[in-house]
Amino acid sequence: ETGVTQTPRHLVMGMTNKKSLKCEQHLGHNAMYWYKQSAKKPLELMFVYSLEERVENNSVPSRFSPECPNSSHLFLHLHTLQPEDSALYLCASSQDFSGSVQFFGPGTRLTVL
Amino acid sequence: GENVEQHPSTLSVQEGDSAVIKCTYSDSASNYFPWYKQELGKRPQLIIDIRSNVGEKKDQRIAVTLNKTAKHFSLHITETQPEDSAVYFCAAGGEGKLIFGQGTELSVKP
């Protein structure tokens, strides 16, 4: 599937590193999302962008910084992460912000040492 | 806060049997209820969804029912097959925001 792609697929970083996750959607959608998926926990919504404007920020620590330069691309910038931030980070997109089906990317498996 | 409870957390059935997963939600404004299937190491994929103006929807072996008064909805899989083995997530929401349940790990034994 190439609808929603994410890079890298796997990332190992130290607590002092700075890295970025990238998401790209080829579906012509107007809304994009970042989710965190930890073991034994439900998917946690982190950020929502609609038409390149952030419309939701679920009290995410400032060490996670999203960027949406256009409706096809979404980034998650990471700095000074903690080991408990290790998780699968999933990007999703939907046609619009209002009750549309969300399509997920394959995720980035992040390990913080 | 808004919450979605999903049960059971694990479910093991024999091939050919039916499987039922149930979810309850707290936000009465929710109007969109998708179900996702996530196979090991893969992305969640939508398998069926229902909106609040519909009480039941069916797609081949999969059906979803919604009771808005009681604020619960269920996924029914009939004639289960080994390839149905995966983690299933329910979600409730609208206006772009989805709250996910904790997931149900379904195992179908041949």
mmCIF file of C-alpha atoms in Angstrom:
data_model
loop_
_atom_site.group_PDB
_atom_site.id
_atom_site.type_symbol
_atom_site.label_atom_id
_atom_site.label_comp_id
_atom_site.label_asym_id
_atom_site.label_seq_id
_atom_site.Cartn_x
_atom_site.Cartn_y
_atom_site.Cartn_z
ATOM 1 C CA GLU A 1 0.000 0.000 0.000
ATOM 2 C CA THR A 2 1.274 3.490 -0.805
ATOM 3 C CA GLY A 3 -1.653 5.660 0.403
ATOM 4 C CA VAL A 4 0.057 6.798 3.616
ATOM 5 C CA THR A 5 3.791 6.300 3.999
ATOM 6 C CA GLN A 6 6.054 6.864 6.975
ATOM 7 C CA THR A 7 9.817 7.078 7.338
ATOM 8 C CA PRO A 8 11.829 5.794 8.960
ATOM 9 C CA ARG A 9 10.146 2.501 9.811
ATOM 10 C CA HIS A 10 12.470 1.926 12.757
ATOM 11 C CA LEU A 11 14.425 4.444 14.832
ATOM 12 C CA VAL A 12 16.708 4.034 17.809
ATOM 13 C CA MET A 13 17.813 7.210 19.528
ATOM 14 C CA GLY A 14 19.467 8.357 22.694
ATOM 15 C CA MET A 15 17.791 10.741 25.091
ATOM 16 C CA THR A 16 19.914 13.667 23.909
ATOM 17 C CA ASN A 17 19.357 13.143 20.195
ATOM 18 C CA LYS A 18 17.125 15.126 17.869
ATOM 19 C CA LYS A 19 15.293 13.257 15.155
ATOM 20 C CA SER A 20 12.238 13.692 12.962
ATOM 21 C CA LEU A 21 9.521 11.330 11.791
ATOM 22 C CA LYS A 22 8.003 11.913 8.391
ATOM 23 C CA CYS A 23 4.561 11.088 7.066
ATOM 24 C CA GLU A 24 3.291 11.547 3.537
ATOM 25 C CA GLN A 25 -0.172 10.872 2.170
ATOM 26 C CA HIS A 26 -1.005 10.423 -1.501
ATOM 27 C CA LEU A 27 -4.783 10.371 -1.093
ATOM 28 C CA GLY A 28 -5.606 14.060 -1.503
ATOM 29 C CA HIS A 29 -6.802 14.235 2.091
ATOM 30 C CA ASN A 30 -7.095 17.445 4.084
ATOM 31 C CA ALA A 31 -6.577 16.160 7.624
ATOM 32 C CA MET A 32 -3.592 14.367 9.133
ATOM 33 C CA TYR A 33 -2.991 12.852 12.555
ATOM 34 C CA TRP A 34 -0.233 11.577 14.807
ATOM 35 C CA TYR A 35 -0.989 8.693 17.188
ATOM 36 C CA LYS A 36 1.138 6.914 19.756
ATOM 37 C CA GLN A 37 0.630 3.161 20.191
ATOM 38 C CA SER A 38 2.206 1.616 23.265
ATOM 39 C CA ALA A 39 1.949 -2.014 24.295
ATOM 40 C CA LYS A 40 -1.263 -2.859 26.170
ATOM 41 C CA LYS A 41 -2.630 0.653 25.676
ATOM 42 C CA PRO A 42 -5.176 2.096 23.270
ATOM 43 C CA LEU A 43 -4.122 4.300 20.417
ATOM 44 C CA GLU A 44 -3.470 7.776 21.810
ATOM 45 C CA LEU A 45 -4.197 10.778 19.628
ATOM 46 C CA MET A 46 -1.343 13.280 19.804
ATOM 47 C CA PHE A 47 -1.953 15.915 17.141
ATOM 48 C CA VAL A 48 -4.485 16.719 14.438
ATOM 49 C CA TYR A 49 -3.986 19.009 11.485
ATOM 50 C CA SER A 50 -6.751 20.144 9.180
ATOM 51 C CA LEU A 51 -5.812 22.118 6.086
ATOM 52 C CA GLU A 52 -2.330 22.548 7.549
ATOM 53 C CA GLU A 53 -3.619 24.125 10.764
ATOM 54 C CA ARG A 54 -3.300 22.366 14.074
ATOM 55 C CA VAL A 55 -6.769 21.744 15.479
ATOM 56 C CA GLU A 56 -6.010 19.332 18.300
ATOM 57 C CA ASN A 57 -3.150 18.940 20.727
ATOM 58 C CA ASN A 58 -3.841 16.365 23.400
ATOM 59 C CA SER A 59 -1.567 17.706 26.138
ATOM 60 C CA VAL A 60 1.488 16.200 24.511
ATOM 61 C CA PRO A 61 4.875 17.048 26.108
ATOM 62 C CA SER A 62 6.806 19.779 24.336
ATOM 63 C CA ARG A 63 9.591 17.340 23.490
ATOM 64 C CA PHE A 64 7.258 16.312 20.639
ATOM 65 C CA SER A 65 6.857 19.061 18.057
ATOM 66 C CA PRO A 66 4.641 18.587 14.985
ATOM 67 C CA GLU A 67 4.970 20.361 11.677
ATOM 68 C CA CYS A 68 2.596 20.335 8.720
ATOM 69 C CA PRO A 69 4.109 22.278 5.811
ATOM 70 C CA ASN A 70 1.331 21.265 3.396
ATOM 71 C CA SER A 71 -1.671 18.972 3.312
ATOM 72 C CA SER A 72 0.401 16.013 2.068
ATOM 73 C CA HIS A 73 3.206 16.059 4.606
ATOM 74 C CA LEU A 74 3.362 15.807 8.368
ATOM 75 C CA PHE A 75 6.433 15.701 10.567
ATOM 76 C CA LEU A 76 7.004 14.899 14.210
ATOM 77 C CA HIS A 77 10.195 16.436 15.559
ATOM 78 C CA LEU A 78 11.669 14.685 18.576
ATOM 79 C CA HIS A 79 14.164 16.016 21.104
ATOM 80 C CA THR A 80 15.326 14.986 24.579
ATOM 81 C CA LEU A 81 12.962 12.035 24.663
ATOM 82 C CA GLN A 82 12.558 9.650 27.573
ATOM 83 C CA PRO A 83 12.650 5.837 27.509
ATOM 84 C CA GLU A 84 8.886 5.771 28.166
ATOM 85 C CA ASP A 85 8.410 7.499 24.803
ATOM 86 C CA SER A 86 9.403 4.252 23.112
ATOM 87 C CA ALA A 87 6.371 3.168 21.087
ATOM 88 C CA LEU A 88 4.938 2.786 17.601
ATOM 89 C CA TYR A 89 4.096 6.205 16.159
ATOM 90 C CA LEU A 90 1.332 6.052 13.605
ATOM 91 C CA CYS A 91 0.346 8.703 11.135
ATOM 92 C CA ALA A 92 -3.136 8.783 9.637
ATOM 93 C CA SER A 93 -5.041 10.915 7.172
ATOM 94 C CA SER A 94 -8.695 11.488 6.338
ATOM 95 C CA GLN A 95 -10.608 13.341 3.659
ATOM 96 C CA ASP A 96 -11.613 16.042 6.102
ATOM 97 C CA PHE A 97 -11.756 16.718 9.790
ATOM 98 C CA SER A 98 -15.378 15.801 10.271
ATOM 99 C CA GLY A 99 -16.102 12.124 10.888
ATOM 100 C CA SER A 100 -14.192 10.757 7.918
ATOM 101 C CA VAL A 101 -12.515 7.394 7.649
ATOM 102 C CA GLN A 102 -8.908 7.551 8.792
ATOM 103 C CA PHE A 103 -6.243 5.670 6.856
ATOM 104 C CA PHE A 104 -3.117 4.732 8.740
ATOM 105 C CA GLY A 105 0.507 4.598 7.722
ATOM 106 C CA PRO A 106 2.733 1.621 8.634
ATOM 107 C CA GLY A 107 4.170 3.408 11.657
ATOM 108 C CA THR A 108 7.634 4.178 12.975
ATOM 109 C CA ARG A 109 8.870 1.882 15.731
ATOM 110 C CA LEU A 110 10.777 4.206 18.064
ATOM 111 C CA THR A 111 13.153 3.017 20.758
ATOM 112 C CA VAL A 112 14.648 5.565 23.154
ATOM 113 C CA LEU A 113 17.722 4.343 24.991
ATOM 114 C CA GLY B 1 -12.999 12.737 30.059
ATOM 115 C CA GLU B 2 -14.092 10.938 26.928
ATOM 116 C CA ASN B 3 -13.585 7.223 27.155
ATOM 117 C CA VAL B 4 -14.150 4.035 25.160
ATOM 118 C CA GLU B 5 -14.194 0.696 26.967
ATOM 119 C CA GLN B 6 -13.641 -2.456 24.918
ATOM 120 C CA HIS B 7 -14.202 -6.073 25.999
ATOM 121 C CA PRO B 8 -12.888 -8.674 26.052
ATOM 122 C CA SER B 9 -9.179 -7.921 25.892
ATOM 123 C CA THR B 10 -8.479 -11.402 24.528
ATOM 124 C CA LEU B 11 -10.786 -13.794 22.736
ATOM 125 C CA SER B 12 -10.051 -17.307 21.540
ATOM 126 C CA VAL B 13 -12.514 -19.128 19.293
ATOM 127 C CA GLN B 14 -12.547 -22.260 17.205
ATOM 128 C CA GLU B 15 -12.526 -21.884 13.442
ATOM 129 C CA GLY B 16 -16.095 -21.579 12.196
ATOM 130 C CA ASP B 17 -17.441 -20.158 15.447
ATOM 131 C CA SER B 18 -18.636 -16.573 15.870
ATOM 132 C CA ALA B 19 -16.770 -13.837 17.710
ATOM 133 C CA VAL B 20 -18.316 -10.809 19.385
ATOM 134 C CA ILE B 21 -16.455 -7.763 20.656
ATOM 135 C CA LYS B 22 -18.242 -5.036 22.592
ATOM 136 C CA CYS B 23 -17.506 -1.372 23.187
ATOM 137 C CA THR B 24 -19.107 1.348 25.261
ATOM 138 C CA TYR B 25 -18.456 5.043 24.935
ATOM 139 C CA SER B 26 -19.011 8.031 27.160
ATOM 140 C CA ASP B 27 -19.388 11.010 24.805
ATOM 141 C CA SER B 28 -23.012 11.202 23.728
ATOM 142 C CA ALA B 29 -21.993 13.540 20.903
ATOM 143 C CA SER B 30 -20.120 10.706 19.164
ATOM 144 C CA ASN B 31 -21.623 9.950 15.771
ATOM 145 C CA TYR B 32 -19.030 7.825 14.006
ATOM 146 C CA PHE B 33 -17.941 4.328 15.069
ATOM 147 C CA PRO B 34 -15.230 2.563 13.048
ATOM 148 C CA TRP B 35 -13.622 -0.801 13.685
ATOM 149 C CA TYR B 36 -9.989 -1.430 12.799
ATOM 150 C CA LYS B 37 -8.071 -4.687 12.420
ATOM 151 C CA GLN B 38 -4.360 -4.704 13.142
ATOM 152 C CA GLU B 39 -2.335 -7.768 12.231
ATOM 153 C CA LEU B 40 1.013 -8.290 13.910
ATOM 154 C CA GLY B 41 3.555 -5.766 12.686
ATOM 155 C CA LYS B 42 1.085 -4.078 10.369
ATOM 156 C CA ARG B 43 -0.926 -0.880 10.325
ATOM 157 C CA PRO B 44 -4.526 -0.683 11.601
ATOM 158 C CA GLN B 45 -6.951 -1.114 8.723
ATOM 159 C CA LEU B 46 -10.602 -0.164 8.669
ATOM 160 C CA ILE B 47 -12.862 -3.193 8.342
ATOM 161 C CA ILE B 48 -16.280 -1.649 8.894
ATOM 162 C CA ASP B 49 -17.821 1.534 10.260
ATOM 163 C CA ILE B 50 -21.235 2.775 11.281
ATOM 164 C CA ARG B 51 -22.748 6.187 11.764
ATOM 165 C CA SER B 52 -25.272 7.217 14.357
ATOM 166 C CA ASN B 53 -28.212 7.295 11.989
ATOM 167 C CA VAL B 54 -27.862 3.551 11.379
ATOM 168 C CA GLY B 55 -28.473 0.750 13.884
ATOM 169 C CA GLU B 56 -26.796 -2.121 12.063
ATOM 170 C CA LYS B 57 -24.473 -2.652 9.128
ATOM 171 C CA LYS B 58 -23.259 -5.853 7.561
ATOM 172 C CA ASP B 59 -20.452 -6.695 5.159
ATOM 173 C CA GLN B 60 -20.178 -10.408 4.352
ATOM 174 C CA ARG B 61 -19.048 -12.127 7.584
ATOM 175 C CA ILE B 62 -18.711 -8.908 9.555
ATOM 176 C CA ALA B 63 -21.510 -6.928 11.149
ATOM 177 C CA VAL B 64 -21.660 -4.012 13.539
ATOM 178 C CA THR B 65 -24.585 -2.981 15.731
ATOM 179 C CA LEU B 66 -25.071 0.334 17.475
ATOM 180 C CA ASN B 67 -27.289 1.219 20.412
ATOM 181 C CA LYS B 68 -27.072 4.997 20.858
ATOM 182 C CA THR B 69 -29.370 5.050 23.861
ATOM 183 C CA ALA B 70 -27.145 2.662 25.776
ATOM 184 C CA LYS B 71 -23.986 4.083 24.170
ATOM 185 C CA HIS B 72 -22.614 0.773 23.076
ATOM 186 C CA PHE B 73 -21.710 -0.901 19.817
ATOM 187 C CA SER B 74 -20.520 -4.359 18.901
ATOM 188 C CA LEU B 75 -18.575 -6.181 16.216
ATOM 189 C CA HIS B 76 -19.766 -9.600 15.130
ATOM 190 C CA ILE B 77 -17.639 -11.928 13.028
ATOM 191 C CA THR B 78 -19.317 -15.111 11.818
ATOM 192 C CA GLU B 79 -17.698 -18.268 10.442
ATOM 193 C CA THR B 80 -14.305 -17.186 11.756
ATOM 194 C CA GLN B 81 -11.167 -18.203 9.896
ATOM 195 C CA PRO B 82 -7.523 -18.343 11.068
ATOM 196 C CA GLU B 83 -6.782 -15.214 9.020
ATOM 197 C CA ASP B 84 -9.219 -13.308 11.226
ATOM 198 C CA SER B 85 -6.635 -13.603 14.017
ATOM 199 C CA ALA B 86 -5.499 -10.046 14.855
ATOM 200 C CA VAL B 87 -6.068 -7.207 17.293
ATOM 201 C CA TYR B 88 -9.357 -5.396 16.754
ATOM 202 C CA PHE B 89 -9.908 -1.807 17.868
ATOM 203 C CA CYS B 90 -13.185 0.011 18.185
ATOM 204 C CA ALA B 91 -13.340 3.790 18.150
ATOM 205 C CA ALA B 92 -15.946 6.443 18.764
ATOM 206 C CA GLY B 93 -15.967 10.064 17.775
ATOM 207 C CA GLY B 94 -16.722 12.682 15.225
ATOM 208 C CA GLU B 95 -15.339 16.012 14.084
ATOM 209 C CA GLY B 96 -12.060 14.249 13.288
ATOM 210 C CA LYS B 97 -11.374 13.134 16.816
ATOM 211 C CA LEU B 98 -11.498 9.409 17.465
ATOM 212 C CA ILE B 99 -11.168 7.815 20.881
ATOM 213 C CA PHE B 100 -9.964 4.228 20.599
ATOM 214 C CA GLY B 101 -10.731 1.253 22.773
ATOM 215 C CA GLN B 102 -7.974 -0.818 24.331
ATOM 216 C CA GLY B 103 -8.110 -3.493 21.665
ATOM 217 C CA THR B 104 -9.157 -7.154 21.574
ATOM 218 C CA GLU B 105 -6.676 -9.827 20.600
ATOM 219 C CA LEU B 106 -8.662 -12.408 18.652
ATOM 220 C CA SER B 107 -7.188 -15.845 18.126
ATOM 221 C CA VAL B 108 -8.952 -18.254 15.777
ATOM 222 C CA LYS B 109 -7.770 -21.837 16.258
ATOM 223 C CA PRO B 110 -7.943 -24.184 13.268
#
